[in-house]
Amino acid sequence: MKRMLHLKPERGWMNDPNGLCFFKGLFHVFYQCNPHGLDWARMHWGHAVSRNLIDWEYCPIALYPDRSYECDEDGGCFSGSAIVVGDRLFLIYTAVGGGKQRVCLAYSDDGVNFKKHDGNPIIENPLFRDFRDPKVFLHDGKYYLVIGAYDKTGKGQILLYSSSNLLEWNYIGPLFAAGKNIGTMLECPDLFFLDGKWVLTFSPVDEGYDGYPAMAVIGDVDFSKPDFLVENIIPLDYGKDFYATQTFMHEDRRIMFAWCGSWPWLPEFNGFDKHDTYTGHLSLPRECHIRDGRFYSKPVMEVEELFNGAGREIEISSERVRLEVVNRLRIEKMLEGKRSGKIEIGISENHRLIIDFRGSNAVFLSMEEGGIKSLSNIPFCKSDKFILEVFYDCDTLEVFINEGEATYTENIGLGESFSPWIRSLEGINLLKIF
Ligand code: FRU
């Protein structure tokens, strides 16, 4: 059992979270992985389980690319999702073999050993270049799945299928089309009902794309046409290392994980986060909500257990205060009168994050020696309080504004011995450290 703020692979390479579910008393997280090296290569499904979302136990690889339909050198078992039916856990994944991406199924009764369905693939590729990342769910007594596709006419779309038994699937039609500024192909779609709205999330692919790595479309769905009636399109996170999100239900909570990583087509791609024995990690598990048309996400309550109680208050000034390695900071500022403040989190001598808020905007400046590395302008709204919570370890900083109204995730990848610091540049003088 290993306690981890950010779930990492046991060894080798990790990217997308896959097959998230709660099955027979355990949370299951599968993930895209190459157990044989520190770089992306033929994909397997790694697997870890937990009772509380913070103490993790690694399980044997769940899916090996061992069938003819998933044997390409640059293929394997790509992303997908899970669904629990009775005592059985089903994985619906992308198999990449013979140059084709197809939808396949595997199942398990013990949650550890998986058997691939003899009748794979369950959905043949309709001759599309891209056809991957099925996300399955149950709605009104029927199974549905959404999948990212790039069709023959060169159009990126999210397609909707339905089924009564998980094995035979009917194509309903395109649900949402890629377009200007939201990518030519949409990876890792997810569709779910949350707080009275339908939410469609995805990660865009596009050469020269200059938006955020994961987006949410909020509105309503007409399942028969199908059609997504868009009310709002917003980033799921305003940082640059929050990709391929997936959600699942646990009791009445919707929980989301993302890969804290980035591909070369994304803005400010900065290489992969390599360590001696592994590359990559996931975000904190976040509980999601929709409020006033905005997407909220904040760490699940179990994360509190990583910290001892109430924390201690320290005063900050323009002098640097050193922070311990695994840590959490909380800053609360009443926004009476002057609605402004500015702090700097030093990650290393050459890398600093400046958070500058004025009115109802927070500007995050990621600074490197030589200038600004990236800039995010984050709108937040109504409350008369500004609450900033930062969770960090040697891999990643996750910042939550106003209990998850907006978030910012950035990899810092500094190895075990880093020693960050914080100082106030304007208007903030009290800070809680956990
Ligand atoms: C997203 C992605 C998916 C694909 C997987 C392959 O990061 O490109 O579309 O299934 O990674 O590892």
Short mmCIF file of C-alpha atoms and ligand atoms in Angstrom, two decimals:
data_model
loop_
_atom_site.label_atom_id
_atom_site.label_comp_id
_atom_site.label_asym_id
_atom_site.label_seq_id
_atom_site.Cartn_x
_atom_site.Cartn_y
_atom_site.Cartn_z
CA MET A 1 0.00 0.00 0.00
CA LYS A 2 1.39 3.39 -0.91
CA ARG A 3 0.07 6.79 0.18
CA MET A 4 0.18 9.19 -2.75
CA LEU A 5 -1.03 12.72 -3.34
CA HIS A 6 -0.70 12.02 -7.06
CA LEU A 7 -1.12 8.46 -8.29
CA LYS A 8 1.95 7.38 -10.26
CA PRO A 9 2.61 4.15 -12.14
CA GLU A 10 4.44 1.38 -10.34
CA ARG A 11 7.08 1.63 -13.05
CA GLY A 12 7.35 2.84 -16.63
CA TRP A 13 5.23 5.33 -18.50
CA MET A 14 1.70 6.54 -17.61
CA ASN A 15 -0.81 8.70 -19.47
CA ASP A 16 -4.64 8.77 -19.44
CA PRO A 17 -6.76 7.53 -16.52
CA ASN A 18 -8.97 4.69 -17.81
CA GLY A 19 -11.80 2.51 -16.53
CA LEU A 20 -12.50 4.53 -13.38
CA CYS A 21 -15.07 2.83 -11.18
CA PHE A 22 -16.04 1.60 -7.74
CA PHE A 23 -16.35 -2.20 -7.72
CA LYS A 24 -16.80 -4.61 -4.81
CA GLY A 25 -15.74 -2.12 -2.14
CA LEU A 26 -12.71 -0.69 -3.96
CA PHE A 27 -11.95 2.27 -6.16
CA HIS A 28 -10.31 1.09 -9.38
CA VAL A 29 -8.07 3.27 -11.48
CA PHE A 30 -6.67 1.84 -14.69
CA TYR A 31 -4.28 3.87 -16.78
CA GLN A 32 -2.49 3.96 -20.10
CA CYS A 33 0.91 2.53 -19.44
CA ASN A 34 4.12 1.16 -20.91
CA PRO A 35 5.57 -1.02 -18.11
CA HIS A 36 8.79 -1.60 -20.08
CA GLY A 37 10.17 1.92 -20.38
CA LEU A 38 9.98 5.58 -19.51
CA ASP A 39 8.50 6.61 -22.88
CA TRP A 40 5.17 6.09 -24.55
CA ALA A 41 5.19 2.74 -26.42
CA ARG A 42 2.71 -0.11 -27.03
CA MET A 43 -0.06 0.57 -24.58
CA HIS A 44 -1.10 -1.70 -21.72
CA TRP A 45 -3.67 -0.97 -19.02
CA GLY A 46 -1.97 -0.48 -15.65
CA HIS A 47 -4.16 -0.94 -12.60
CA ALA A 48 -4.31 0.30 -9.00
CA VAL A 49 -6.99 -0.02 -6.31
CA SER A 50 -7.78 1.91 -3.16
CA ARG A 51 -10.31 1.98 -0.34
CA ASN A 52 -9.99 5.72 0.22
CA LEU A 53 -8.53 7.33 -2.95
CA ILE A 54 -5.24 8.13 -1.19
CA ASP A 55 -3.70 4.75 -0.22
CA TRP A 56 -3.08 2.77 -3.39
CA GLU A 57 -2.18 -0.80 -4.12
CA TYR A 58 -0.85 -1.79 -7.52
CA CYS A 59 -2.47 -4.76 -9.26
CA PRO A 60 -1.09 -6.82 -12.13
CA ILE A 61 -1.39 -5.26 -15.60
CA ALA A 62 -5.08 -5.58 -16.48
CA LEU A 63 -4.84 -5.56 -20.29
CA TYR A 64 -1.83 -6.72 -22.32
CA PRO A 65 -1.74 -6.00 -26.05
CA ASP A 66 -1.71 -9.73 -26.84
CA ARG A 67 -4.35 -10.14 -29.56
CA SER A 68 -3.96 -9.69 -33.31
CA TYR A 69 -6.40 -6.77 -33.20
CA GLU A 70 -4.17 -4.82 -30.81
CA CYS A 71 -0.66 -5.81 -31.82
CA ASP A 72 0.66 -2.76 -33.69
CA GLU A 73 4.08 -1.55 -32.55
CA ASP A 74 2.60 1.90 -32.01
CA GLY A 75 -0.77 0.49 -30.94
CA GLY A 76 -1.97 -1.75 -28.14
CA CYS A 77 -4.79 -1.25 -25.67
CA PHE A 78 -5.65 2.44 -25.86
CA SER A 79 -8.01 4.39 -23.63
CA GLY A 80 -11.48 3.37 -22.56
CA SER A 81 -13.83 3.10 -19.62
CA ALA A 82 -15.54 0.70 -17.22
CA ILE A 83 -19.05 -0.22 -16.21
CA VAL A 84 -20.18 -2.44 -13.36
CA VAL A 85 -23.14 -4.73 -14.03
CA GLY A 86 -24.12 -6.90 -11.07
CA ASP A 87 -21.03 -8.78 -9.95
CA ARG A 88 -19.08 -8.20 -13.14
CA LEU A 89 -16.75 -5.41 -14.17
CA PHE A 90 -16.63 -4.65 -17.89
CA LEU A 91 -13.87 -2.68 -19.59
CA ILE A 92 -14.65 -1.14 -22.97
CA TYR A 93 -11.43 -0.02 -24.61
CA THR A 94 -9.74 0.94 -27.87
CA ALA A 95 -7.75 -1.86 -29.50
CA VAL A 96 -5.18 -0.66 -32.04
CA GLY A 97 -4.00 -3.32 -34.49
CA GLY A 98 -3.53 -3.61 -38.27
CA GLY A 99 -3.57 0.19 -38.46
CA LYS A 100 -7.14 0.31 -37.15
CA GLN A 101 -8.73 1.56 -33.96
CA ARG A 102 -11.69 -0.56 -32.82
CA VAL A 103 -13.84 -0.88 -29.73
CA CYS A 104 -13.24 -4.06 -27.68
CA LEU A 105 -14.47 -5.49 -24.41
CA ALA A 106 -12.91 -7.36 -21.48
CA TYR A 107 -14.48 -8.44 -18.20
CA SER A 108 -13.63 -9.62 -14.73
CA ASP A 109 -15.49 -11.04 -11.76
CA ASP A 110 -12.70 -10.55 -9.20
CA GLY A 111 -11.59 -7.09 -10.38
CA VAL A 112 -8.02 -8.31 -10.96
CA ASN A 113 -7.99 -10.89 -13.76
CA PHE A 114 -9.53 -9.83 -17.04
CA LYS A 115 -10.69 -11.91 -19.95
CA LYS A 116 -11.08 -10.48 -23.43
CA HIS A 117 -14.43 -11.09 -25.10
CA ASP A 118 -14.24 -13.79 -27.81
CA GLY A 119 -16.41 -11.74 -30.15
CA ASN A 120 -14.11 -8.67 -30.18
CA PRO A 121 -14.28 -6.12 -31.63
CA ILE A 122 -17.71 -5.10 -30.37
CA ILE A 123 -17.68 -2.03 -32.64
CA GLU A 124 -15.78 -2.25 -35.93
CA ASN A 125 -14.01 0.86 -37.19
CA PRO A 126 -16.18 2.54 -39.86
CA LEU A 127 -12.98 3.26 -41.87
CA PHE A 128 -12.07 6.30 -39.84
CA ARG A 129 -8.50 7.45 -39.21
CA ASP A 130 -9.31 8.00 -35.50
CA PHE A 131 -11.95 6.08 -33.62
CA ARG A 132 -11.06 5.83 -29.98
CA ASP A 133 -11.58 6.34 -26.26
CA PRO A 134 -15.11 4.94 -25.72
CA LYS A 135 -16.79 6.13 -22.52
CA VAL A 136 -19.72 3.93 -21.54
CA PHE A 137 -22.61 4.85 -19.23
CA LEU A 138 -26.15 3.81 -18.30
CA HIS A 139 -29.03 6.21 -18.89
CA ASP A 140 -32.78 5.52 -18.73
CA GLY A 141 -32.21 1.76 -18.66
CA LYS A 142 -29.99 1.75 -21.78
CA TYR A 143 -26.23 1.66 -22.27
CA TYR A 144 -24.65 4.46 -24.26
CA LEU A 145 -21.15 5.26 -25.29
CA VAL A 146 -19.45 8.34 -26.67
CA ILE A 147 -16.30 8.01 -28.76
CA GLY A 148 -13.86 10.45 -30.40
CA ALA A 149 -13.65 10.11 -34.19
CA TYR A 150 -12.06 11.70 -37.20
CA ASP A 151 -14.20 10.69 -40.14
CA LYS A 152 -13.57 10.17 -43.86
CA THR A 153 -14.32 13.78 -44.68
CA GLY A 154 -11.65 14.94 -42.25
CA LYS A 155 -14.09 16.02 -39.60
CA GLY A 156 -13.53 15.54 -35.89
CA GLN A 157 -16.66 14.48 -34.04
CA ILE A 158 -17.88 12.86 -30.89
CA LEU A 159 -20.21 10.01 -31.86
CA LEU A 160 -23.00 8.44 -29.82
CA TYR A 161 -23.88 4.70 -29.75
CA SER A 162 -26.45 2.75 -27.75
CA SER A 163 -26.86 -0.88 -26.66
CA SER A 164 -29.10 -3.06 -24.54
CA ASN A 165 -26.42 -5.64 -23.64
CA LEU A 166 -22.95 -4.01 -23.99
CA LEU A 167 -22.12 -6.41 -26.86
CA GLU A 168 -24.25 -5.18 -29.78
CA TRP A 169 -24.12 -1.47 -30.44
CA ASN A 170 -26.26 0.81 -32.63
CA TYR A 171 -24.85 3.97 -34.08
CA ILE A 172 -27.15 6.89 -33.23
CA GLY A 173 -25.14 9.69 -34.84
CA PRO A 174 -22.70 12.55 -34.26
CA LEU A 175 -23.31 14.33 -30.97
CA PHE A 176 -20.82 17.18 -31.15
CA ALA A 177 -18.46 18.42 -33.86
CA ALA A 178 -14.93 19.69 -33.44
CA GLY A 179 -14.46 23.20 -34.74
CA LYS A 180 -12.45 26.35 -34.78
CA ASN A 181 -10.46 26.74 -31.57
CA ILE A 182 -11.63 23.45 -30.09
CA GLY A 183 -9.45 21.02 -31.98
CA THR A 184 -9.73 18.94 -35.15
CA MET A 185 -10.06 15.70 -33.19
CA LEU A 186 -11.54 15.36 -29.70
CA GLU A 187 -9.91 12.72 -27.50
CA CYS A 188 -11.23 11.02 -24.38
CA PRO A 189 -14.84 12.25 -24.44
CA ASP A 190 -17.02 11.81 -21.36
CA LEU A 191 -20.75 12.53 -21.10
CA PHE A 192 -22.59 12.75 -17.79
CA PHE A 193 -25.53 14.37 -16.02
CA LEU A 194 -24.50 16.63 -13.18
CA ASP A 195 -26.56 19.00 -11.03
CA GLY A 196 -29.37 19.26 -13.60
CA LYS A 197 -27.20 19.67 -16.72
CA TRP A 198 -25.58 17.40 -19.28
CA VAL A 199 -21.84 17.86 -19.50
CA LEU A 200 -19.63 16.72 -22.36
CA THR A 201 -15.89 16.85 -21.73
CA PHE A 202 -12.95 16.13 -24.06
CA SER A 203 -9.34 16.99 -24.84
CA PRO A 204 -8.66 18.66 -28.18
CA VAL A 205 -5.97 17.66 -30.67
CA ASP A 206 -4.81 20.16 -33.26
CA GLU A 207 -1.52 21.36 -34.68
CA GLY A 208 -1.09 24.88 -33.41
CA TYR A 209 -3.97 24.58 -30.92
CA ASP A 210 -3.79 27.43 -28.43
CA GLY A 211 -6.60 26.67 -25.99
CA TYR A 212 -6.80 24.66 -22.78
CA PRO A 213 -6.06 20.92 -22.61
CA ALA A 214 -9.49 19.78 -21.38
CA MET A 215 -12.84 21.39 -22.11
CA ALA A 216 -16.42 21.04 -20.86
CA VAL A 217 -19.55 21.71 -22.87
CA ILE A 218 -22.54 22.31 -20.62
CA GLY A 219 -26.18 22.12 -21.74
CA ASP A 220 -28.72 19.48 -22.68
CA VAL A 221 -28.72 16.33 -24.80
CA ASP A 222 -31.32 15.07 -27.24
CA PHE A 223 -30.46 11.36 -27.29
CA SER A 224 -32.70 10.50 -30.23
CA LYS A 225 -31.28 12.86 -32.86
CA PRO A 226 -28.63 13.04 -31.29
CA ASP A 227 -27.83 16.64 -30.50
CA PHE A 228 -26.01 18.58 -27.82
CA LEU A 229 -27.75 21.88 -27.03
CA VAL A 230 -24.82 24.00 -25.95
CA GLU A 231 -25.22 26.59 -23.21
CA ASN A 232 -21.61 27.14 -22.29
CA ILE A 233 -18.13 25.92 -23.26
CA ILE A 234 -15.45 26.31 -20.61
CA PRO A 235 -12.05 24.93 -19.70
CA LEU A 236 -12.02 22.18 -17.07
CA ASP A 237 -8.79 23.65 -15.74
CA TYR A 238 -6.79 26.75 -16.65
CA GLY A 239 -3.32 25.22 -16.40
CA LYS A 240 -1.46 23.37 -19.10
CA ASP A 241 -1.08 19.92 -17.54
CA PHE A 242 -4.60 18.58 -17.14
CA TYR A 243 -5.48 16.23 -19.98
CA ALA A 244 -7.73 13.28 -20.85
CA THR A 245 -10.11 13.65 -17.90
CA GLN A 246 -12.49 10.86 -16.97
CA THR A 247 -15.25 10.79 -14.35
CA PHE A 248 -17.22 8.12 -12.49
CA MET A 249 -19.92 7.97 -9.83
CA HIS A 250 -19.33 6.90 -6.28
CA GLU A 251 -22.58 7.01 -4.27
CA ASP A 252 -23.83 10.51 -4.99
CA ARG A 253 -20.48 12.02 -5.97
CA ARG A 254 -19.04 12.48 -9.43
CA ILE A 255 -15.28 12.10 -9.21
CA MET A 256 -12.79 13.11 -11.91
CA PHE A 257 -9.14 12.29 -12.54
CA ALA A 258 -6.90 13.74 -15.24
CA TRP A 259 -3.47 12.90 -16.53
CA CYS A 260 -1.11 15.69 -15.38
CA GLY A 261 0.61 15.79 -18.72
CA SER A 262 0.59 17.31 -22.13
CA TRP A 263 1.28 16.28 -25.73
CA PRO A 264 3.52 18.17 -28.16
CA TRP A 265 0.59 19.83 -29.97
CA LEU A 266 -0.55 21.59 -26.79
CA PRO A 267 0.59 25.13 -25.97
CA GLU A 268 3.89 25.46 -24.07
CA PHE A 269 4.60 21.75 -24.28
CA ASN A 270 7.63 21.30 -22.11
CA GLY A 271 8.57 17.63 -22.47
CA PHE A 272 7.41 14.78 -20.27
CA ASP A 273 7.77 14.56 -16.54
CA LYS A 274 10.43 11.80 -16.28
CA HIS A 275 11.78 10.29 -13.06
CA ASP A 276 14.29 7.44 -12.59
CA THR A 277 11.75 4.62 -12.66
CA TYR A 278 8.55 6.20 -13.97
CA THR A 279 7.10 8.97 -16.11
CA GLY A 280 3.76 10.65 -15.48
CA HIS A 281 1.13 10.80 -12.78
CA LEU A 282 -2.55 11.61 -12.31
CA SER A 283 -4.24 14.63 -10.76
CA LEU A 284 -5.85 14.61 -7.34
CA PRO A 285 -9.25 12.94 -7.44
CA ARG A 286 -11.72 15.83 -7.69
CA GLU A 287 -15.41 16.01 -6.85
CA CYS A 288 -17.30 17.85 -9.60
CA HIS A 289 -20.31 20.14 -9.61
CA ILE A 290 -22.09 22.56 -11.90
CA ARG A 291 -23.15 25.85 -10.34
CA ASP A 292 -24.39 28.91 -12.22
CA GLY A 293 -23.25 27.40 -15.51
CA ARG A 294 -19.71 26.92 -14.24
CA PHE A 295 -17.77 23.71 -13.73
CA TYR A 296 -16.51 23.29 -10.15
CA SER A 297 -13.96 20.72 -9.09
CA LYS A 298 -12.20 20.35 -5.75
CA PRO A 299 -10.23 17.57 -4.08
CA VAL A 300 -12.42 14.78 -2.69
CA MET A 301 -12.86 14.93 1.08
CA GLU A 302 -10.59 11.88 1.55
CA VAL A 303 -7.63 14.10 0.61
CA GLU A 304 -8.10 15.90 3.96
CA GLU A 305 -6.75 12.75 5.63
CA LEU A 306 -3.36 13.48 4.12
CA PHE A 307 -3.12 16.57 6.26
CA ASN A 308 -3.33 16.86 10.01
CA GLY A 309 -6.34 18.86 10.97
CA ALA A 310 -6.51 22.58 10.97
CA GLY A 311 -3.05 23.61 9.82
CA ARG A 312 -1.12 26.52 11.28
CA GLU A 313 -1.32 30.15 10.36
CA ILE A 314 1.78 32.00 9.32
CA GLU A 315 2.32 35.57 8.38
CA ILE A 316 3.82 36.31 5.05
CA SER A 317 5.47 39.46 3.82
CA SER A 318 7.72 40.27 0.96
CA GLU A 319 10.32 37.94 2.52
CA ARG A 320 10.42 34.35 1.30
CA VAL A 321 8.96 31.63 3.57
CA ARG A 322 10.25 28.16 2.82
CA LEU A 323 7.64 25.39 2.39
CA GLU A 324 8.01 21.73 3.21
CA VAL A 325 7.98 19.15 0.44
CA VAL A 326 4.50 17.63 0.57
CA ASN A 327 2.24 20.45 1.43
CA ARG A 328 -0.93 22.39 1.11
CA LEU A 329 -1.49 26.12 1.47
CA ARG A 330 -4.70 27.98 2.03
CA ILE A 331 -5.14 31.69 1.68
CA GLU A 332 -8.42 33.39 2.49
CA LYS A 333 -8.95 37.04 1.83
CA MET A 334 -12.12 38.99 2.39
CA LEU A 335 -12.71 41.15 -0.61
CA GLU A 336 -14.02 44.18 1.16
CA GLY A 337 -12.93 47.41 -0.39
CA LYS A 338 -9.83 46.62 -2.34
CA ARG A 339 -10.37 43.49 -4.39
CA SER A 340 -6.78 42.76 -5.14
CA GLY A 341 -3.76 40.83 -4.01
CA LYS A 342 -0.64 39.23 -5.38
CA ILE A 343 1.53 36.35 -4.22
CA GLU A 344 4.48 34.52 -5.62
CA ILE A 345 5.14 30.80 -5.20
CA GLY A 346 8.74 29.99 -5.91
CA ILE A 347 9.17 26.53 -7.31
CA SER A 348 12.86 26.82 -8.01
CA GLU A 349 15.19 29.76 -8.47
CA ASN A 350 14.26 29.80 -12.14
CA HIS A 351 10.60 28.96 -12.00
CA ARG A 352 7.98 30.99 -10.16
CA LEU A 353 4.21 31.18 -10.23
CA ILE A 354 2.72 34.62 -9.68
CA ILE A 355 -0.97 34.80 -8.81
CA ASP A 356 -2.39 38.26 -9.22
CA PHE A 357 -6.06 38.86 -8.64
CA ARG A 358 -8.00 42.04 -9.29
CA GLY A 359 -11.78 42.35 -9.15
CA SER A 360 -13.01 38.97 -10.31
CA ASN A 361 -10.05 37.88 -12.38
CA ALA A 362 -6.99 35.95 -11.34
CA VAL A 363 -3.98 36.09 -13.60
CA PHE A 364 -1.55 33.20 -13.23
CA LEU A 365 1.89 33.93 -14.57
CA SER A 366 4.24 31.03 -14.82
CA MET A 367 7.69 32.63 -14.93
CA GLU A 368 10.97 31.14 -16.00
CA GLU A 369 14.37 32.64 -16.22
CA GLY A 370 14.12 34.94 -19.20
CA GLY A 371 10.41 35.75 -18.91
CA ILE A 372 6.86 34.53 -18.91
CA LYS A 373 6.45 30.87 -19.73
CA SER A 374 2.68 30.91 -19.73
CA LEU A 375 -0.17 33.13 -18.72
CA SER A 376 -3.70 32.19 -17.77
CA ASN A 377 -6.46 34.66 -17.16
CA ILE A 378 -9.00 33.03 -14.88
CA PRO A 379 -12.39 34.56 -14.25
CA PHE A 380 -14.01 33.83 -10.91
CA CYS A 381 -17.09 35.48 -9.58
CA LYS A 382 -19.49 36.55 -7.08
CA SER A 383 -18.21 35.62 -3.68
CA ASP A 384 -16.88 38.32 -1.42
CA LYS A 385 -14.06 36.06 -0.40
CA PHE A 386 -11.00 35.02 -2.36
CA ILE A 387 -9.89 31.54 -1.31
CA LEU A 388 -6.84 30.07 -2.85
CA GLU A 389 -5.83 26.54 -2.05
CA VAL A 390 -2.63 25.03 -3.41
CA PHE A 391 -1.76 21.33 -3.25
CA TYR A 392 1.73 20.48 -4.36
CA ASP A 393 4.42 17.86 -4.34
CA CYS A 394 7.62 17.53 -6.31
CA ASP A 395 5.60 16.73 -9.44
CA THR A 396 2.69 19.11 -9.68
CA LEU A 397 0.98 22.19 -8.32
CA GLU A 398 -2.82 22.13 -8.27
CA VAL A 399 -4.45 25.43 -7.41
CA PHE A 400 -8.14 25.73 -6.48
CA ILE A 401 -9.83 29.13 -6.45
CA ASN A 402 -12.94 29.63 -4.30
CA GLU A 403 -13.49 25.97 -3.43
CA GLY A 404 -13.07 24.76 -6.99
CA GLU A 405 -14.78 27.48 -9.01
CA ALA A 406 -11.66 27.56 -11.15
CA THR A 407 -8.51 25.46 -11.02
CA TYR A 408 -4.97 25.61 -12.38
CA THR A 409 -2.68 22.60 -12.75
CA GLU A 410 0.98 22.77 -13.69
CA ASN A 411 3.75 20.19 -13.59
CA ILE A 412 6.84 21.33 -11.80
CA GLY A 413 8.78 18.06 -12.05
CA LEU A 414 11.61 18.84 -9.67
CA GLY A 415 12.56 15.53 -8.09
CA GLU A 416 12.38 14.72 -4.40
CA SER A 417 14.63 17.38 -2.98
CA PHE A 418 13.01 20.61 -4.04
CA SER A 419 12.33 23.35 -1.57
CA PRO A 420 9.72 25.85 -2.69
CA TRP A 421 8.91 29.15 -1.03
CA ILE A 422 6.15 31.73 -0.96
CA ARG A 423 6.00 35.51 -0.51
CA SER A 424 3.46 38.25 -0.70
CA LEU A 425 3.83 40.85 -3.39
CA GLU A 426 0.76 42.83 -2.39
CA GLY A 427 -2.19 42.80 -0.05
CA ILE A 428 -1.99 39.29 1.43
CA ASN A 429 -0.40 38.63 4.79
CA LEU A 430 -1.88 35.52 6.36
CA LEU A 431 -1.52 32.03 5.11
CA LYS A 432 -2.42 28.63 6.49
CA ILE A 433 0.05 25.79 6.05
CA PHE A 434 -0.92 22.13 6.46
C1 FRU B 1 -4.95 10.70 -25.07
C2 FRU B 1 -4.62 9.55 -26.00
C3 FRU B 1 -5.89 8.79 -26.35
C4 FRU B 1 -5.37 7.42 -26.67
C5 FRU B 1 -4.24 7.27 -25.68
C6 FRU B 1 -3.08 6.44 -26.16
O1 FRU B 1 -3.88 11.11 -24.28
O2 FRU B 1 -3.97 10.03 -27.15
O3 FRU B 1 -6.65 9.36 -27.39
O4 FRU B 1 -6.35 6.43 -26.53
O5 FRU B 1 -3.79 8.57 -25.38
O6 FRU B 1 -2.17 6.22 -25.14
#
